[in-house]
Structure formats: C-alpha cells, structure tokens
GROMACS .gro file of C-alpha atoms in nm:
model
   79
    1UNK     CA    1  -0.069  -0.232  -1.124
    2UNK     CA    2   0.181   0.094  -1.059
    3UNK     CA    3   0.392   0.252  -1.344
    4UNK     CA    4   0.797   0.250  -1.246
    5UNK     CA    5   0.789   0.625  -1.064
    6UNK     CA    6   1.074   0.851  -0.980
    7UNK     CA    7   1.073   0.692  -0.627
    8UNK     CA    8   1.221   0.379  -0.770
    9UNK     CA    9   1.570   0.358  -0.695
   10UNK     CA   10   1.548   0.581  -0.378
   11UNK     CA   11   1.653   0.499  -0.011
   12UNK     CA   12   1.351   0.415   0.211
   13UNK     CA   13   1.540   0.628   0.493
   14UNK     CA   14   1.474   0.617   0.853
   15UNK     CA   15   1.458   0.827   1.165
   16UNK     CA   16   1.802   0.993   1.097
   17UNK     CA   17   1.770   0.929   0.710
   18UNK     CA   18   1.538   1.103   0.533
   19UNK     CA   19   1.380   0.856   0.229
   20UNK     CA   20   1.076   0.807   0.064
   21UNK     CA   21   0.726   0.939   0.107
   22UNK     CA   22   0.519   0.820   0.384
   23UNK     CA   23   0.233   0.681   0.117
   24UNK     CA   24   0.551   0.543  -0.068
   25UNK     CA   25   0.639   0.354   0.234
   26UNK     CA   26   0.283   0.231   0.323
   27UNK     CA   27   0.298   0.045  -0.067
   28UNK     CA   28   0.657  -0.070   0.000
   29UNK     CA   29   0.549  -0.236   0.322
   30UNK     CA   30   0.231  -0.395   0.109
   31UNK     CA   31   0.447  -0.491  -0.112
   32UNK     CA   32   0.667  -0.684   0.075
   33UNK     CA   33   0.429  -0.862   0.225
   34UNK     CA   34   0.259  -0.951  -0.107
   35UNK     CA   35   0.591  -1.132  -0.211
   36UNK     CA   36   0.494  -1.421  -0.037
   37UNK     CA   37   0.168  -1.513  -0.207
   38UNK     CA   38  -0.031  -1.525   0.111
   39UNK     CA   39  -0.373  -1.659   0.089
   40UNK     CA   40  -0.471  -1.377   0.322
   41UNK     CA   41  -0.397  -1.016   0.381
   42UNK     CA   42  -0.521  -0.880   0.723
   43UNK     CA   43  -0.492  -0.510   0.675
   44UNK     CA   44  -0.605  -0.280   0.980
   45UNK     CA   45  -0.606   0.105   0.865
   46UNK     CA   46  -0.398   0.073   0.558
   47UNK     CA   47  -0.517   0.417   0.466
   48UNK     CA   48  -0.417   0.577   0.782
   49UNK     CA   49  -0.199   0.889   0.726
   50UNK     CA   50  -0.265   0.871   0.362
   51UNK     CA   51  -0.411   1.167   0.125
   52UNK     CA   52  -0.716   1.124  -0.021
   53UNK     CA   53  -0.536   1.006  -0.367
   54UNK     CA   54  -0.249   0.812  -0.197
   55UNK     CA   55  -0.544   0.634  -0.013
   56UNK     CA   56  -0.765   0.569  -0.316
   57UNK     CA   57  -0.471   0.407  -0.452
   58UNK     CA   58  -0.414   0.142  -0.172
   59UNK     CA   59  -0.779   0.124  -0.198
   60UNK     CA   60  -0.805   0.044  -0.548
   61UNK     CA   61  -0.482  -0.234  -0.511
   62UNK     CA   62  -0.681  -0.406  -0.213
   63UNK     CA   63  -0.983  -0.462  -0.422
   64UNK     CA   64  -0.799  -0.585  -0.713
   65UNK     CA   65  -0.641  -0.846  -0.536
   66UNK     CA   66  -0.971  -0.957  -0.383
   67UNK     CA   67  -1.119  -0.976  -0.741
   68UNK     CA   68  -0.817  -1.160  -0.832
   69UNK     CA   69  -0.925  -1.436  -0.563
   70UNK     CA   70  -0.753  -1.351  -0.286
   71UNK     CA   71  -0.904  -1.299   0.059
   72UNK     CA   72  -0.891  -0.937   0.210
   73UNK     CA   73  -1.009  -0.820   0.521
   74UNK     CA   74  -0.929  -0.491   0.621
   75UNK     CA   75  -1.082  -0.204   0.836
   76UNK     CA   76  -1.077   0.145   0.761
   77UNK     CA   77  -1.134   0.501   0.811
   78UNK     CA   78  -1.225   0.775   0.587
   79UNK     CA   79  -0.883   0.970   0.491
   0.00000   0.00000   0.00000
C-alpha cells in the first residue's frame, strides 16, 4: 500500500524524545494493530489531527481493507 519513506528507520520518540510525525504515528499505531489479522477494525476518529492529505491517506487504507473483505467501522470528522 505505502512506498518505504525516509521515516523508516526513525525513532517513534516520546514526550522527552522527539520522533516521528504525528500522521506517521497515527499509521504506525494502524499498523500494529493490523499485524494481527483481526476480522474487525473499530476505528473512532482515525483522521483526527491529520492534514487533509495525511487524512486522505488513512482514508484511502481503511477502504481498501474493507474491499479486501474485512469489516470496518469507523466514525469520522472532516479534517
């Protein structure tokens, strides 16, 4: 779905650390849960936070997994 991006190799950081992008960290967390294979993906505001692009991009990942068969519910909120 994503190319390999700069971001790759790079510390997700924390509140003393700085890391990663805050869109970068909202995939990462997606991600992570998408490891397991669930059967559903509950995802409240996923777009929250997000730039327009950033958002279009979780977006577009939600919807591909739903036409790949898996169930998605999510609300959201225009970014």
């Amino acid at each position: 779905m994503y190319e390999k991006v700069s971001c790759a190799d790079s510390c997700v950081g924390d509140a003393k650390v700085r890391g990663i992008s805050g869109g970068k960290k909202k995939h990462l967390s997606m991600a992570c849960e998408l490891i397991t294979s669930p059967s559903v993906i509950f995802a409240d505001e996923p777009t929250t936070g997000l730039d327009v692009f950033q958002a279009e991009k979780v977006m577009e990942t939600l919807h591909q997994l739903a036409q790949d068969g898996l169930t998605v519910i999510c609300s959201i909120h225009p970014p």
